[in-house]
Amino acid sequence: MTTDNTTHFGFKQVAVDEKVKLVRGVFDSVAEQYDIMNDLMSLGIHRIWKRIAVQLSNVRKGEHVLDLAGGTGDLTTLFHERVGSDGQVVLADINAQMLRTGRDRLIDRGLAANIRYAQVNAECLPFADNTFDCVCIAFGLRNVTDKDAALRSMYRVLKPGGRVIVLEFSHPTDKVTEKVYDFYSFNILPKIGRFVAKDEESYRYLAESIRMHPKQAELKQMMENAGLERCEYFNMTQGIVAVHRGYKI
């Protein structure tokens, strides 16, 4: 729940202006082990989720893409393959350490061409109106303090005919999956974080932040409220993850 002065940080209520600092601390802590932890947490399935999200974006050669909360650059790499030499991808993140890690890894892969980097807050994007053919935010919207403001900002920088793609952990569609997922999230995941990333609390926060994220239908409505049209979502892995897509008409 978000009020005028407070918002949630996991299951805790904190001051609105404090959340950005707390989230920054989480990702500063896990940046170097982020990719390894993603593989361990999802048994590698996150790579499939990301490829499906990119396919649903319908990004084509020559287009311009904004990869928000792009972190270590997995989606930027996939978008780079699609837009080709005539297109451009902007890897953006609010966290300097994550952005630095992503930039270094993309350069190491020889993918410096046609990729720009920007440290930005999704709630107030510093780009002109109608700039991008696609704006994607993967596993990042749940960490944004004002999600409605972020969706409006994404809509503003999107070209007419462009797409917003939100790939995010969501809510299981059946009770059995929900119970198994809850046990894993609150009993196993923090222990993996402790042993691999040396940070149990950050991964406990990640589990809590997923539970506080809007359910699929609610997020779809939020996207429509931001001005996006033809909004729809696609559940994956029994709703543990969902891809939401909306268009600027």
Coordinates of C-alpha atoms in Angstrom, one line a residue:
M1 CA 0.0 0.0 0.0
T2 CA 1.2 3.5 -0.9
T3 CA 0.1 6.6 0.9
D4 CA 1.1 10.3 0.5
N5 CA 4.1 9.7 2.8
T6 CA 4.8 6.0 3.0
T7 CA 5.1 3.0 0.7
H8 CA 6.0 -0.6 1.0
F9 CA 9.5 -2.0 1.0
G10 CA 8.7 -5.7 0.9
F11 CA 6.3 -6.2 3.8
K12 CA 7.5 -3.1 5.6
Q13 CA 6.1 0.4 5.4
V14 CA 8.8 3.0 4.8
A15 CA 8.9 6.7 3.9
V16 CA 8.5 7.3 0.2
D17 CA 11.8 9.1 -0.2
E18 CA 13.5 6.2 1.6
K19 CA 12.5 3.4 -0.7
V20 CA 14.8 4.4 -3.6
K21 CA 17.8 4.3 -1.2
L22 CA 16.7 0.9 0.2
V23 CA 16.2 -0.6 -3.2
R24 CA 19.5 0.8 -4.3
G25 CA 21.2 -0.9 -1.4
V26 CA 19.7 -4.3 -2.3
F27 CA 21.0 -4.1 -5.9
D28 CA 24.3 -2.7 -4.9
S29 CA 24.7 -5.7 -2.7
V30 CA 23.7 -8.4 -5.3
A31 CA 25.0 -6.8 -8.6
E32 CA 28.1 -9.0 -9.0
Q33 CA 26.2 -12.3 -8.3
Y34 CA 22.9 -11.2 -10.0
D35 CA 23.1 -13.5 -13.0
I36 CA 24.3 -16.5 -11.1
M37 CA 21.5 -16.0 -8.6
N38 CA 18.9 -15.7 -11.4
D39 CA 20.0 -19.0 -12.8
L40 CA 19.9 -20.7 -9.4
M41 CA 16.5 -19.1 -8.4
S42 CA 14.8 -20.1 -11.6
L43 CA 16.8 -23.2 -12.6
G44 CA 17.7 -21.2 -15.7
I45 CA 14.1 -20.7 -16.8
H46 CA 14.4 -16.9 -16.6
R47 CA 16.3 -17.1 -19.9
I48 CA 13.2 -18.6 -21.5
W49 CA 10.9 -16.0 -19.9
K50 CA 13.1 -13.2 -21.3
R51 CA 13.1 -14.7 -24.8
I52 CA 9.4 -15.0 -24.8
A53 CA 9.0 -11.4 -23.6
V54 CA 11.3 -10.2 -26.5
Q55 CA 9.2 -12.3 -29.0
L56 CA 6.0 -10.7 -27.7
S57 CA 7.6 -7.2 -28.1
N58 CA 7.6 -7.7 -31.9
V59 CA 10.7 -5.6 -32.1
R60 CA 12.1 -5.4 -35.7
K61 CA 15.3 -4.2 -37.4
G62 CA 15.9 -0.5 -37.2
E63 CA 13.7 0.1 -34.2
H64 CA 14.7 2.0 -31.0
V65 CA 14.2 0.1 -27.7
L66 CA 14.4 1.3 -24.1
D67 CA 15.4 -1.5 -21.7
L68 CA 14.4 -0.2 -18.3
A69 CA 15.8 -1.8 -15.1
G70 CA 18.0 -3.5 -17.6
G71 CA 20.5 -4.6 -15.0
T72 CA 23.2 -6.8 -16.4
G73 CA 22.0 -6.6 -20.0
D74 CA 20.3 -9.9 -20.8
L75 CA 17.4 -8.3 -22.5
T76 CA 19.5 -5.6 -24.1
T77 CA 21.5 -8.4 -25.8
L78 CA 18.4 -10.0 -27.1
F79 CA 17.0 -6.7 -28.4
H80 CA 20.3 -5.8 -29.9
E81 CA 20.1 -8.9 -32.0
R82 CA 16.7 -7.9 -33.3
V83 CA 17.2 -4.2 -34.1
G84 CA 20.4 -4.7 -36.0
S85 CA 22.9 -2.1 -37.1
D86 CA 20.2 0.5 -38.0
G87 CA 18.5 0.3 -34.6
Q88 CA 19.4 1.3 -31.1
V89 CA 18.9 -0.1 -27.6
V90 CA 19.2 2.0 -24.5
L91 CA 20.2 0.0 -21.4
A92 CA 18.8 2.0 -18.5
D93 CA 18.8 1.4 -14.7
I94 CA 18.3 3.6 -11.6
N95 CA 21.2 1.7 -9.9
A96 CA 24.7 2.8 -10.9
Q97 CA 26.3 -0.5 -9.9
M98 CA 23.9 -2.6 -11.9
L99 CA 24.3 -0.3 -14.9
R100 CA 28.1 -0.5 -14.6
T101 CA 28.0 -4.2 -14.4
G102 CA 25.7 -4.5 -17.4
R103 CA 27.8 -2.1 -19.5
D104 CA 31.0 -4.0 -18.7
R105 CA 29.5 -7.3 -19.6
L106 CA 28.1 -6.0 -22.9
I107 CA 31.4 -4.5 -23.9
D108 CA 33.2 -7.8 -23.0
R109 CA 30.7 -9.5 -25.4
G110 CA 31.7 -7.1 -28.1
L111 CA 28.2 -5.5 -28.2
A112 CA 29.2 -1.9 -27.7
A113 CA 27.8 -0.7 -31.1
N114 CA 24.3 0.8 -31.1
I115 CA 23.9 0.5 -27.4
R116 CA 23.6 3.5 -25.1
Y117 CA 23.5 3.6 -21.3
A118 CA 21.5 5.8 -19.0
Q119 CA 21.0 6.0 -15.3
V120 CA 17.3 7.0 -15.0
N121 CA 14.3 6.8 -12.7
A122 CA 11.4 5.1 -14.5
E123 CA 9.0 7.5 -12.9
C124 CA 10.4 10.5 -14.7
L125 CA 12.2 9.4 -17.9
P126 CA 14.6 12.0 -19.3
F127 CA 13.7 11.3 -22.9
A128 CA 11.6 13.3 -25.4
D129 CA 8.0 12.3 -26.2
N130 CA 7.6 9.6 -28.9
T131 CA 11.2 8.4 -28.9
F132 CA 11.0 4.6 -28.6
D133 CA 9.3 1.9 -30.6
C134 CA 9.4 -0.4 -27.5
V135 CA 9.8 0.2 -23.8
C136 CA 10.5 -2.9 -21.8
I137 CA 10.9 -3.3 -18.0
A138 CA 11.8 -6.8 -16.8
F139 CA 11.7 -7.7 -13.1
G140 CA 11.9 -4.1 -12.2
L141 CA 8.5 -2.6 -12.0
R142 CA 7.8 -4.1 -8.6
N143 CA 10.7 -2.1 -7.2
V144 CA 9.4 1.2 -8.4
T145 CA 7.9 3.4 -5.8
D146 CA 5.1 5.0 -7.9
K147 CA 4.2 2.4 -10.6
D148 CA 1.5 4.5 -12.0
A149 CA 3.9 7.4 -12.7
A150 CA 6.3 5.0 -14.2
L151 CA 3.7 3.6 -16.6
R152 CA 2.7 7.1 -17.6
S153 CA 6.3 8.0 -18.2
M154 CA 6.8 4.9 -20.4
Y155 CA 3.7 5.8 -22.4
R156 CA 4.9 9.4 -23.0
V157 CA 8.3 8.3 -24.5
L158 CA 6.7 5.6 -26.6
K159 CA 6.0 6.3 -30.3
P160 CA 2.5 5.9 -31.7
G161 CA 2.2 2.2 -32.6
G162 CA 4.9 1.4 -30.0
R163 CA 4.6 -1.3 -27.3
V164 CA 5.2 -1.4 -23.6
I165 CA 6.4 -4.8 -22.3
V166 CA 6.3 -5.6 -18.6
L167 CA 8.0 -8.9 -17.6
E168 CA 7.5 -9.5 -13.9
F169 CA 7.1 -12.1 -11.2
S170 CA 3.4 -12.4 -10.7
H171 CA 0.8 -14.5 -8.8
P172 CA 0.3 -18.2 -9.4
T173 CA -3.0 -19.3 -11.0
D174 CA -3.6 -22.4 -8.8
K175 CA -3.4 -23.1 -5.1
V176 CA -0.9 -26.0 -5.4
T177 CA 1.6 -23.8 -7.3
E178 CA 1.0 -21.0 -4.9
K179 CA 1.8 -23.1 -1.8
V180 CA 5.0 -24.6 -3.3
Y181 CA 6.1 -21.2 -4.5
D182 CA 5.5 -19.6 -1.1
F183 CA 7.5 -22.3 0.6
Y184 CA 10.4 -21.9 -1.9
S185 CA 10.3 -18.1 -1.8
F186 CA 10.4 -17.7 2.0
N187 CA 12.4 -20.8 3.1
I188 CA 14.8 -21.7 0.2
L189 CA 15.4 -18.5 -1.7
P190 CA 16.9 -16.5 1.3
K191 CA 19.2 -19.4 2.1
I192 CA 20.5 -19.5 -1.5
G193 CA 21.1 -15.7 -1.2
R194 CA 23.0 -16.2 2.0
F195 CA 25.3 -18.9 0.7
V196 CA 25.9 -17.6 -2.9
A197 CA 25.5 -13.8 -2.7
K198 CA 26.3 -13.6 1.1
D199 CA 23.1 -11.6 1.5
E200 CA 20.0 -13.3 2.9
E201 CA 18.1 -10.1 3.6
S202 CA 18.1 -8.8 0.1
Y203 CA 16.6 -12.0 -1.2
R204 CA 14.0 -12.0 1.5
Y205 CA 13.1 -8.5 0.3
L206 CA 12.8 -9.8 -3.3
A207 CA 10.4 -12.5 -2.2
E208 CA 8.3 -10.0 -0.2
S209 CA 8.3 -7.5 -3.1
I210 CA 6.9 -10.1 -5.4
R211 CA 3.9 -10.7 -3.1
M212 CA 3.3 -7.0 -2.9
H213 CA 3.2 -6.6 -6.7
P214 CA -0.2 -6.1 -8.3
K215 CA -2.0 -9.2 -9.6
Q216 CA -2.2 -9.7 -13.3
A217 CA -5.6 -8.1 -13.9
E218 CA -4.8 -5.1 -11.7
L219 CA -1.6 -4.4 -13.5
K220 CA -3.4 -4.6 -16.8
Q221 CA -5.9 -2.0 -15.5
M222 CA -3.0 0.2 -14.4
M223 CA -1.5 0.1 -17.9
E224 CA -4.9 1.1 -19.4
N225 CA -5.2 3.9 -16.9
A226 CA -1.8 5.2 -18.1
G227 CA -3.2 5.5 -21.6
L228 CA -2.1 2.2 -23.1
E229 CA -4.5 0.3 -25.3
R230 CA -5.1 -3.3 -26.4
C231 CA -3.5 -4.4 -23.1
E232 CA -3.2 -8.1 -22.4
Y233 CA -1.1 -10.5 -20.3
F234 CA 0.5 -13.9 -20.8
N235 CA 1.0 -16.1 -17.8
M236 CA 4.1 -18.3 -17.8
T237 CA 5.0 -21.2 -15.4
Q238 CA 1.5 -21.2 -13.9
G239 CA 1.5 -17.5 -13.3
I240 CA 4.7 -17.3 -11.4
V241 CA 5.7 -14.9 -14.1
A242 CA 3.6 -12.9 -16.5
V243 CA 4.3 -10.7 -19.6
H244 CA 2.0 -7.7 -19.9
R245 CA 1.8 -5.9 -23.3
G246 CA 0.1 -2.6 -24.2
Y247 CA 0.2 -0.3 -27.2
K248 CA 0.2 3.4 -27.8
I249 CA -2.3 4.0 -30.5

